CSV table of C-alpha atoms in Angstrom, one decimal:
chain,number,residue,atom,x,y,z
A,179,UNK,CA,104.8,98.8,56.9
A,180,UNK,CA,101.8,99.7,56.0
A,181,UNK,CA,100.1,103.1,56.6
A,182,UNK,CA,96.8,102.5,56.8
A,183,UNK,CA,95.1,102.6,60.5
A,184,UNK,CA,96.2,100.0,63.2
A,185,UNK,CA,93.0,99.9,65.1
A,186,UNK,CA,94.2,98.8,69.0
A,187,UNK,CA,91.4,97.4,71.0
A,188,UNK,CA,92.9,97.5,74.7
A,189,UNK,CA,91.3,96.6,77.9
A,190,UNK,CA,93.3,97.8,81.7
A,191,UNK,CA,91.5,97.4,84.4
A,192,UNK,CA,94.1,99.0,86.9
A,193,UNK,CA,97.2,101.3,87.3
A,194,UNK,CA,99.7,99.4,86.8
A,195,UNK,CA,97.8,97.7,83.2
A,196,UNK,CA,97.3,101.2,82.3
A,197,UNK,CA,100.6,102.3,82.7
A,198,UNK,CA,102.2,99.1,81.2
A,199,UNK,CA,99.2,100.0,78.1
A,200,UNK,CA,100.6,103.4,77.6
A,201,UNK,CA,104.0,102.7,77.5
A,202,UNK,CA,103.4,100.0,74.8
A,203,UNK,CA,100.9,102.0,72.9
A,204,UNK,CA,103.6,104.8,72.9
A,205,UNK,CA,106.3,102.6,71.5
A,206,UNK,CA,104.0,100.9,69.1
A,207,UNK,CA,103.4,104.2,67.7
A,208,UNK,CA,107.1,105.2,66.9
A,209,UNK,CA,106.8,101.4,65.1
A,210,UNK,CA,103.7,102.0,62.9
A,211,UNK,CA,103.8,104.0,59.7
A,212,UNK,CA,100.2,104.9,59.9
A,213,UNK,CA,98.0,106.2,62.6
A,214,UNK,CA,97.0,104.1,65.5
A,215,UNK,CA,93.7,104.5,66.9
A,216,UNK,CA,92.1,103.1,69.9
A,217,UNK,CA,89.0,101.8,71.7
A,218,UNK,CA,88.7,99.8,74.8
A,219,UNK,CA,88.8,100.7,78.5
A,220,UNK,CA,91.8,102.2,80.5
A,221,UNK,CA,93.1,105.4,82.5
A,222,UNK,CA,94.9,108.3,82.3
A,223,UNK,CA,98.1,107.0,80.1
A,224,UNK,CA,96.0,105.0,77.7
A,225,UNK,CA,94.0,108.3,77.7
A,226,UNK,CA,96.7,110.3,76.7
A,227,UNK,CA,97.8,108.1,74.4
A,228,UNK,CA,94.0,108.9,72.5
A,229,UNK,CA,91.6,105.9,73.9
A,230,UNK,CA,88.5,107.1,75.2
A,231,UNK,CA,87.8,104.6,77.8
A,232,UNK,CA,84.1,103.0,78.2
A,233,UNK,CA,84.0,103.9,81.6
A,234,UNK,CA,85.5,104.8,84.9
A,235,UNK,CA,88.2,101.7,84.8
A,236,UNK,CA,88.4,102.5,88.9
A,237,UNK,CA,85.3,100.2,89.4
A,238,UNK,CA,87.7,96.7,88.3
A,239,UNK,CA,90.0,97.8,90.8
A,240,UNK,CA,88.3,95.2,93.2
A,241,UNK,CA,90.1,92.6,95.3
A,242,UNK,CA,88.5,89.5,97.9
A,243,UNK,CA,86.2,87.2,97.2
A,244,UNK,CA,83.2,88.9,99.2
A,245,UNK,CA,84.0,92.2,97.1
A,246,UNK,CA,83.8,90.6,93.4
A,247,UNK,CA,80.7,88.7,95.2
A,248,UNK,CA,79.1,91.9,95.9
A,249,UNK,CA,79.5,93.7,92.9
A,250,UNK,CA,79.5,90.9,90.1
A,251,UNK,CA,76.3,91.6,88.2
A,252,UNK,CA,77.6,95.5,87.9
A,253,UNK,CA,81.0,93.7,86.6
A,254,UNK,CA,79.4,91.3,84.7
A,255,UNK,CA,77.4,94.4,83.1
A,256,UNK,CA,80.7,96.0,82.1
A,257,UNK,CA,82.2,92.6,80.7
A,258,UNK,CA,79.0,92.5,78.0
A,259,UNK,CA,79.6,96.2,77.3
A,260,UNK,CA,83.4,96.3,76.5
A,261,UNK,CA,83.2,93.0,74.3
A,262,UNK,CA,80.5,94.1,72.6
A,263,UNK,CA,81.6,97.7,71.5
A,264,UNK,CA,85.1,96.0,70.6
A,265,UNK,CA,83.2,93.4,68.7
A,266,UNK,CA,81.4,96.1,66.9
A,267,UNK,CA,84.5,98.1,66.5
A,268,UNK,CA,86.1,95.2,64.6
A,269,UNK,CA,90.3,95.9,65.7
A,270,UNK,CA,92.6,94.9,64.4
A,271,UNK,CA,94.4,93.2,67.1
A,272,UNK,CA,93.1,92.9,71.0
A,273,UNK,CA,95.5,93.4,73.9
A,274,UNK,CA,94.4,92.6,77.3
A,275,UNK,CA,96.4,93.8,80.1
A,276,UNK,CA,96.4,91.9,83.8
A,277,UNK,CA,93.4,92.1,85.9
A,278,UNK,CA,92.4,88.7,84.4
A,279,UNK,CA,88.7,88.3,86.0
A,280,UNK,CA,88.0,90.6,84.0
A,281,UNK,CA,90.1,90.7,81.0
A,282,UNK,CA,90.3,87.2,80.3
A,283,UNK,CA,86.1,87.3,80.1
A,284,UNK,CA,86.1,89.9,77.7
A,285,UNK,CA,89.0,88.4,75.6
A,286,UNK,CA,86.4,84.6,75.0
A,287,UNK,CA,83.8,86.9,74.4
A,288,UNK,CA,85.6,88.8,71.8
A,289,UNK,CA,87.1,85.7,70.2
A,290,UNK,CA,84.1,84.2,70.5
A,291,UNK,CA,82.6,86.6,67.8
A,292,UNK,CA,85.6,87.4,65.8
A,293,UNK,CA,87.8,84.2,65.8
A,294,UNK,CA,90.2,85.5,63.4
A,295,UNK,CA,91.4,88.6,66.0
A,296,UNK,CA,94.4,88.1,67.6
A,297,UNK,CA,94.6,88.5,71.2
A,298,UNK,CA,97.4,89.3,73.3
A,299,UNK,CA,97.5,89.0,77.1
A,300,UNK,CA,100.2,91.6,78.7
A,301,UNK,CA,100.6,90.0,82.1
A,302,UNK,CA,101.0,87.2,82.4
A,303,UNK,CA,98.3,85.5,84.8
A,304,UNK,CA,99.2,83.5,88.0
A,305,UNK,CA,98.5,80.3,86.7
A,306,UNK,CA,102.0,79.0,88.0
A,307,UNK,CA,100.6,79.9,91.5
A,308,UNK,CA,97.3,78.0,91.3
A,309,UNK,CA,94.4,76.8,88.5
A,310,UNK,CA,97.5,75.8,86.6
A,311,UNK,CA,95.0,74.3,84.2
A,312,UNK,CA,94.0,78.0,83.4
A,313,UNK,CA,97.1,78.4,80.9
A,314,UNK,CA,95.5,75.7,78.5
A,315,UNK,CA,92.5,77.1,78.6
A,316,UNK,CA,94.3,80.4,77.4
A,317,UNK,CA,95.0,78.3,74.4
A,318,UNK,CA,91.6,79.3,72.7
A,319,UNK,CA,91.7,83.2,73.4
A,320,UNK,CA,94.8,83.9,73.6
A,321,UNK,CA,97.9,84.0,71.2
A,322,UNK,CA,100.9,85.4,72.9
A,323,UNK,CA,101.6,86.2,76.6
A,324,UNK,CA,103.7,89.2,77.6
A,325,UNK,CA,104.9,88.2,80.4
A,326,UNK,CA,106.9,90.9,83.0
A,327,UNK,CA,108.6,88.4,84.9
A,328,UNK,CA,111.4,86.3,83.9
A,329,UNK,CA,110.9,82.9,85.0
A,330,UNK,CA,107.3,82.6,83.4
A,331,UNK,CA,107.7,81.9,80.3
A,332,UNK,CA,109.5,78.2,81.2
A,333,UNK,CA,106.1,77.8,83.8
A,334,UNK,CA,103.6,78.6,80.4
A,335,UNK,CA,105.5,76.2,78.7
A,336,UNK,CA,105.5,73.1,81.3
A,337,UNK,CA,102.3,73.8,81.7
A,338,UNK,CA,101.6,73.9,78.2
A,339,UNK,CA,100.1,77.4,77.8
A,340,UNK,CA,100.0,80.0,75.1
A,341,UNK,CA,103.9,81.5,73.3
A,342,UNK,CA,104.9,83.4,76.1
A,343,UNK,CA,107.9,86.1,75.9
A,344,UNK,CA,109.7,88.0,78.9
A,345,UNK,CA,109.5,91.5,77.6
A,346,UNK,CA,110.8,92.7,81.5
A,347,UNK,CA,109.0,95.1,84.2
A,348,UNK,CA,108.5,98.8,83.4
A,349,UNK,CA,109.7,99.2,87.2
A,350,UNK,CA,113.5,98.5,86.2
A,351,UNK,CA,113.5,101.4,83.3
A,352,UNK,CA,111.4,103.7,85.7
A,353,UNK,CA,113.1,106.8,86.1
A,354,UNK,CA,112.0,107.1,89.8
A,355,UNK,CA,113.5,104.1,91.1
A,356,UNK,CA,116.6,104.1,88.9
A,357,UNK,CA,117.0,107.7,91.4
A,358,UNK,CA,116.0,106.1,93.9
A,359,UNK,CA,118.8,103.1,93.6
A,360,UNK,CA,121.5,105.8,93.3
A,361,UNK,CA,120.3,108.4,96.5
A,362,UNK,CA,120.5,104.6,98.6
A,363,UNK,CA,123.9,103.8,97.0
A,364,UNK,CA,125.0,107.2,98.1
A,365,UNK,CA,123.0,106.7,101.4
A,366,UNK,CA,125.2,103.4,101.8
A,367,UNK,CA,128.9,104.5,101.1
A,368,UNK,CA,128.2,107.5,104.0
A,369,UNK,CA,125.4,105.7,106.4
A,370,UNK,CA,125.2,107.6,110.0
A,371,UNK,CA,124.1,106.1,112.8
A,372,UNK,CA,121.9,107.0,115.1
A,373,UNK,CA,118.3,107.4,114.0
A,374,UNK,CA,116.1,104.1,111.7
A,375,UNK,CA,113.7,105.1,109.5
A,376,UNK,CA,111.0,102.2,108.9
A,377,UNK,CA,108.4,102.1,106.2
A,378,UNK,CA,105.1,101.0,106.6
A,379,UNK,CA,103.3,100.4,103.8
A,380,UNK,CA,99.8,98.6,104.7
A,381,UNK,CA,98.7,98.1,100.7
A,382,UNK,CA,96.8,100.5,99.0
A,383,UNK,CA,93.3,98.9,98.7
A,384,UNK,CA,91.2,99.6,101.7
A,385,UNK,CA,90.9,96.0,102.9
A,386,UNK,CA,94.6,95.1,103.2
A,387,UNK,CA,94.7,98.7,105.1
A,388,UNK,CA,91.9,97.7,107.8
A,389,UNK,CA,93.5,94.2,108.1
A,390,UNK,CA,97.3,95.2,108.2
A,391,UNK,CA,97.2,98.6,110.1
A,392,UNK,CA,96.3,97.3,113.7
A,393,UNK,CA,99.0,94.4,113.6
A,394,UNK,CA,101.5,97.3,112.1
A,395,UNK,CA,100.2,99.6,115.3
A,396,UNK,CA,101.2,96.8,117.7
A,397,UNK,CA,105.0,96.3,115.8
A,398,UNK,CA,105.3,100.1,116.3
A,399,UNK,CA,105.1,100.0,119.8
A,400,UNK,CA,106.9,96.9,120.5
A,401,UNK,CA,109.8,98.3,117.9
A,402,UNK,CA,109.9,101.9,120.2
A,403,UNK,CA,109.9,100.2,123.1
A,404,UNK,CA,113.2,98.4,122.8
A,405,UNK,CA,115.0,101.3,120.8
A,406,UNK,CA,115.5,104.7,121.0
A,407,UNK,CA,115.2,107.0,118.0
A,408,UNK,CA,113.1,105.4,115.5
A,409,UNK,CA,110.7,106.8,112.7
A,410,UNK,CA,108.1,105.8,111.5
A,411,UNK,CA,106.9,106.6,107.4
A,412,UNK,CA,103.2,105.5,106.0
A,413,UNK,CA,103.1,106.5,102.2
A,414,UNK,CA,99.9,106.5,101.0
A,415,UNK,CA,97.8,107.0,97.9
A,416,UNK,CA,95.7,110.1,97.6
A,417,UNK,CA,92.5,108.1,97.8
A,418,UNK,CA,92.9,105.9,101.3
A,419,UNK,CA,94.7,109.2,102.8
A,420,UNK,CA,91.5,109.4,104.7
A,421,UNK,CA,91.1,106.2,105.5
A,422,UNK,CA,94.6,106.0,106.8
A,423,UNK,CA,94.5,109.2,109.1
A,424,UNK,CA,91.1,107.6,110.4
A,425,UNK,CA,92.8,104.8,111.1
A,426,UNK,CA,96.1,106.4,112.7
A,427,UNK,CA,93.7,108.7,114.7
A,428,UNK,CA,94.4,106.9,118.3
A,429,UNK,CA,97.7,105.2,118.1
A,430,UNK,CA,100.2,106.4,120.6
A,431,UNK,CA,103.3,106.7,118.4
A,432,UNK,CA,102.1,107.8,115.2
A,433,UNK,CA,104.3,107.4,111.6
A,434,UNK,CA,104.3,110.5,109.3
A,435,UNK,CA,102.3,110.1,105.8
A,436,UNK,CA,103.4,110.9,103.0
A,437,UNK,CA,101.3,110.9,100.4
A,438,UNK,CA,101.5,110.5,96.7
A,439,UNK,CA,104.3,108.8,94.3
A,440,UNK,CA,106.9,111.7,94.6
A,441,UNK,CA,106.4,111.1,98.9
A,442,UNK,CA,106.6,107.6,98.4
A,443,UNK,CA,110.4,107.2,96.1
A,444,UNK,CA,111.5,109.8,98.3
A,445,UNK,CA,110.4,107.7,101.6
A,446,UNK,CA,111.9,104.4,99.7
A,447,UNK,CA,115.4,106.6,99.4
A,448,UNK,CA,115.6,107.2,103.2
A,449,UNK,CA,114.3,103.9,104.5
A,450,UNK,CA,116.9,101.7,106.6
A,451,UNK,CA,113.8,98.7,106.5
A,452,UNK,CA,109.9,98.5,105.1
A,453,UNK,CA,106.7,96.3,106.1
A,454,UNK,CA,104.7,95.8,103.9
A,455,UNK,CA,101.7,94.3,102.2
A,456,UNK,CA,102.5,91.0,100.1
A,457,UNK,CA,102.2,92.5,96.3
A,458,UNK,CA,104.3,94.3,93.4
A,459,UNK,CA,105.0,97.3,96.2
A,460,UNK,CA,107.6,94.2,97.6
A,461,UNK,CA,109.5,93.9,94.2
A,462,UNK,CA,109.9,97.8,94.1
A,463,UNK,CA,111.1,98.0,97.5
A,464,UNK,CA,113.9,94.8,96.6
A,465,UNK,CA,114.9,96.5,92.9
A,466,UNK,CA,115.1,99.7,94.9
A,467,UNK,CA,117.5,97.9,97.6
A,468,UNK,CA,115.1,98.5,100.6
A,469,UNK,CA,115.2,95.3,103.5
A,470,UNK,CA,111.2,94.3,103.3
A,471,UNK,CA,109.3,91.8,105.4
A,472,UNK,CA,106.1,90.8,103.3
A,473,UNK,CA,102.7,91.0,105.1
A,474,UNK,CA,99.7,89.4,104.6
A,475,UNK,CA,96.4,88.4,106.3
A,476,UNK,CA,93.5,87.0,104.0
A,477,UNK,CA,89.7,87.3,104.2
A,478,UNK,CA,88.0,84.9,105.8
A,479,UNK,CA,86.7,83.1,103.3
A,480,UNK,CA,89.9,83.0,101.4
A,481,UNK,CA,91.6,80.6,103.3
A,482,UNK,CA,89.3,78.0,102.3
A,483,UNK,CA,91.5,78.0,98.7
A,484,UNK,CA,94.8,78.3,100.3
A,485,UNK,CA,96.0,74.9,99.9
A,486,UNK,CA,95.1,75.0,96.1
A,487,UNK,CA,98.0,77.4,95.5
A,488,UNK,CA,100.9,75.8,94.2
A,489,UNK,CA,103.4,78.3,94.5
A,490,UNK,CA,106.2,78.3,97.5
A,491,UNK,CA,106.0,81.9,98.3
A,492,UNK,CA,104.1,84.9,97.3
A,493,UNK,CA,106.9,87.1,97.4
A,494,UNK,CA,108.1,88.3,93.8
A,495,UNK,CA,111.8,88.3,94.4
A,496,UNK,CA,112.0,85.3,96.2
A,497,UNK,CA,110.5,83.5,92.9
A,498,UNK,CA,112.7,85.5,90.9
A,499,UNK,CA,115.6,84.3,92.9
A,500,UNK,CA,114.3,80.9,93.2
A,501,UNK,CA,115.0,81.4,96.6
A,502,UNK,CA,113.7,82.7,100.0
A,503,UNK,CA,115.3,86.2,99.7
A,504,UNK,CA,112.1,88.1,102.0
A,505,UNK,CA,110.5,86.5,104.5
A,506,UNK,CA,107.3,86.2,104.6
A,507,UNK,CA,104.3,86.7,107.5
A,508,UNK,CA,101.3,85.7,106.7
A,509,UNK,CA,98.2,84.9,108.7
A,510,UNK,CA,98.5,83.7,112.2
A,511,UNK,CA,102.6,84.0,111.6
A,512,UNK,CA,102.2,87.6,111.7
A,513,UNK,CA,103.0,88.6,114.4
A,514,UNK,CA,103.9,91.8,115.6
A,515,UNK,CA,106.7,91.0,117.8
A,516,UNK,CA,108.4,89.0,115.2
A,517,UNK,CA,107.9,91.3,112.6
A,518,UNK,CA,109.3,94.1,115.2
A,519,UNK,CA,112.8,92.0,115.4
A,520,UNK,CA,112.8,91.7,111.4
A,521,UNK,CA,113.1,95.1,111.6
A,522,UNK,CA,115.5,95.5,113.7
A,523,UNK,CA,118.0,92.6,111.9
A,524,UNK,CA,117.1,94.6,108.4
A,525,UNK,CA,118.1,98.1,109.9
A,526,UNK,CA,121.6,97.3,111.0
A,527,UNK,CA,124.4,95.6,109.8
A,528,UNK,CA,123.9,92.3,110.3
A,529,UNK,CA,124.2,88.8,108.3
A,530,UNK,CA,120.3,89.1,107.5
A,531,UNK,CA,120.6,92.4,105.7
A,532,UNK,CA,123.8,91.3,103.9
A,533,UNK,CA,121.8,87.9,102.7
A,534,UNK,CA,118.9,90.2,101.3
A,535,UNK,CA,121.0,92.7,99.7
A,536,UNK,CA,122.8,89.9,97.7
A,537,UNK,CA,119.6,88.2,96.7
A,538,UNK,CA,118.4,91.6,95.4
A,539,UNK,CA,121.4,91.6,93.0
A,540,UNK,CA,120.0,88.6,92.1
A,541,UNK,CA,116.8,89.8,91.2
A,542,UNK,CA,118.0,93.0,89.7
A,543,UNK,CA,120.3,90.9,87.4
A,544,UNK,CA,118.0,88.2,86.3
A,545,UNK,CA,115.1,91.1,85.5
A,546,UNK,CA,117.3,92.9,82.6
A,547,UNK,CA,116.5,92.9,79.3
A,548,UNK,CA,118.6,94.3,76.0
A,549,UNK,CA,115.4,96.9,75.3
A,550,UNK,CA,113.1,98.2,77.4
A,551,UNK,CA,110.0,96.3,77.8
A,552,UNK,CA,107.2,98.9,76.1
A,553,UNK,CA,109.3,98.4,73.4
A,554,UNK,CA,109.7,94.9,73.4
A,555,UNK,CA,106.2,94.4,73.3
A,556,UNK,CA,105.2,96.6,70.8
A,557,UNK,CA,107.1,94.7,68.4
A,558,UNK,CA,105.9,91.5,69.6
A,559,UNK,CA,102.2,92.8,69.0
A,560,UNK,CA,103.3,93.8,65.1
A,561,UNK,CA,104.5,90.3,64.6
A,562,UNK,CA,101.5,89.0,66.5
A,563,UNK,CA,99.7,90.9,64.0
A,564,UNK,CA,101.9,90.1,60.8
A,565,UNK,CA,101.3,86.3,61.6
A,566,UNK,CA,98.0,86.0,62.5
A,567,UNK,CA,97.1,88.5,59.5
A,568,UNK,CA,99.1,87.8,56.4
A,569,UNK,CA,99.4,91.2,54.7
A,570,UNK,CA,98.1,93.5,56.9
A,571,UNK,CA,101.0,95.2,57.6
C-alpha cells in the first residue's frame, strides 16, 4: 500500500461509537503503510488514537423525542459544523459510527458536497425495526454497512439497502466479559445456596432512571417480602451516581451501588438474575450468562409511533436467536410483581433458567466471527477505499 496519508474523517456521537471508532482506527493503523490522520468528532479512544474532536461529543448523547425537540437547533448547529470542517478537510474516506440522527445528517451533507467520498456507516441502523424504507435511502450516502449483529445483513438486503457485512460485537472479544464468563462458569460448577444476588440496572441515561427506578423500588420490596436473604446491586455510571443516590434516598430496602465499569463486570460475575433497562446492557448480561428480564417504559409521546415498529421484540438476543429467549416488560406489562417472580424463576434452578441459558449459547454461537471485529472492519474500509478510489492505495 501506499504510504502516503490516509486522512479518516470519523464522526461518534456516543460511548459505545467511540469505542467501536478506536478499535477500528487502531487496527486500520497496523493495516496502512503510511500515517493516518484524523478529523471529525469522538471521545476519549478516538482521542487517543490522535482525532481532536470538534466538540464535547457528550451533547449527542440525547434520547426521547421531547429531548431531541428541546435541543434541535443546538444539534442542528453541530450537524452544519462537523460537515462543513470535514468538507473542507477533504478525507479521504468518511466513517460514521451509530447514533444515526445525527450521523446520518452529516454523512448527506458531506456527500452532498464531495460525491466522490466514500462513506461507511459502522452500525448498522434499526431500519429492520421500523422506517424500513430508511435502508434505501442509505443508498445515496452510504456505501457499506458494518453491521455488529449477525442477522442484519440478510434484513439490508430484503430491504434492499446499502452492502452490508457482519464484522461481529466488540463485546464478545472484550476482555472484561470474556472474565466475566469464566468467574460465572466457576461460580456454576460450585453454586451455594443460600443468599440471591439481583442486579438492577435502571439504564444509564437519566430518563430511563426516573422512569424505571420507582417500578424497580416496588419489585424490591415485593421480592424481600416473600424471601429471606436477598441482595440487591445498582451499578451505575459515574455521571447519574447522584442522580441515583437521590433517587434511592427513601426506599426502605436499599441495593448497594457500585459504580463504574470495574463495579459493574464484577457485579455481572456475582449476579444469580438482573433487571434491566431494554438496550445493549441486555446483550452483555446474556453473552455474559446472567438471567435478565428487559424493562422498558416509553415517554409519553412515544407511544404514539409504537405500532410503526416492525420488529417482534426489542430484546437483542431474542432477535439473534430468532426466538423469545428474555422476556420482555414493557409499559403497562411492567409490573412489579411479575417482574419480582421472574426473578425468582431466574435465580434458582428451574426450567426457565435452563431455557435462557441454552438460548444464550445460541446467541454466543451465532455472534462469532474468524477475526475480531476492529479488525474486520478496518479491512473492509481499505477495500471500501480501494474500490471507490482506484489507485489510492
Amino acid at each position: 500500500m501506499s504510504g502516503a496519508p490516509l486522512k479518516l474523517a470519523v464522526v461518534a456521537g456516543e460511548v459505545s461509537g467511540d469505542l467501536l471508532g478506536g478499535d477500528l482506527v487502531a487496527a486500520l493503523k497496523h493495516r496502512y503503510e503510511g500515517p493516518v490522520e484524523l478529523i471529525g468528532v469522538g471521545g476519549d479512544a478516538l482521542e487517543a488514537q490522535g482525532l481532536r474532536s470538534l466538540f464535547d461529543y457528550s451533547e449527542l448523547s440525547i434520547m426521547g423525542f421531547a429531548q431531541v425537540i428541546k435541543r434541535l437547533p443546538k444539534l442542528l448547529a453541530r450537524i452544519r459544523q462537523t460537515a462543513d470542517a470535514i468538507i473542507a478537510a477533504k478525507p479521504d474516506v468518511l466513517l460514521i459510527i451509530d447514533s444515526p440522527d445525527f450521523t446520518h445528517r452529516v454523512a448527506k451533507k458531506v456527500r452532498a458536497a464531495l460525491p466522490n467520498l466514500p462513506v461507511i456507516d459502522y452500525v448498522c441502523p434499526s431500519v429492520w425495526a421500523w422506517k424500513e424504507y430508511r435502508a434505501q435511502k442509505m443508498l445515496a450516502y452510504v456505501d457499506h454497512v458494518l453491521a455488529i449483529l449477525p442477522f442484519e445483513p440478510a434484513a439490508m438486503q430484503r430491504l434492499e439497502g446499502p452492502a452490508t457485512t457482519y464484522v461481529g460485537h466488540r463485546l464478545t472479544v472484550d476482555p472484561n466479559l470474556l472474565e466475566t464468563r469464566r468467574r460465572r462458569a466457576l461460580r456454576t460448577l460450585s453454586r451455594p445456596d443460600g443468599e440471591k444476588t439481583i442486579l438492577l440496572l435502571p439504564g444509564s441515561r437519566s430518563s430511563e432512571i426516573r422512569q424505571l427506578l420507582p417500578v424497580f423500588e416496588q419489585a424490591v420490596l415485593e421480592l424481600s417480602r416473600r424471601n429471606d436473604r436477598v441482595r440487591f446491586v445498582l451499578p451505575t455510571v459515574p455521571r447519574q451516581e447522584a442522580l441515583v443516590r437521590s433517587l434511592l434516598e427513601n426506599w426502605s430496602v436499599k441495593p448497594d451501588v457500585f459504580v463504574g465499569q470495574d463495579a459493574k463486570w464484577n457485579a455481572f460475575a456475582q449476579a444469580d438474575a438482573a433487571m434491566a433497562a431494554s438496550g445493549t446492557v441486555v446483550l452483555e448480561l446474556g453473552l455474559a450468562g446472567v438471567p435478565v428480564v428487559s424493562t422498558y417504559k416509553t415517554e409519553w409521546l412515544a407511544r404514539f409511533v409504537l405500532s410503526r415498529i416492525k420488529t417482534w421484540t426489542a430484546a437483542l438476543p431474542n432477535l439473534i436467536a430468532d426466538y423469545a429467549v428474555v422476556p420482555e416488560l414493557i409499559n403497562d406489562v411492567l409490573r412489579p410483581g411479575l417482574l419480582a417472580r421472574y426473578m425468582e424463576r431466574l435465580s434458582n434452578d428451574t426450567p426457565e433458567l435452563a431455557a435462557m441459558l441454552q438460548g444464550y449459547d445460541l446467541v454466543w454461537q451465532r455472534m462469532q466471527t474468524e477475526e475480531p471485529p476492529g479488525e474486520k472492519a478496518a479491512a473492509i474500509v481499505l477495500d471500501v477505499l480501494s474500490k471507490k478510489k482506484p489507485g489510492h492505495l
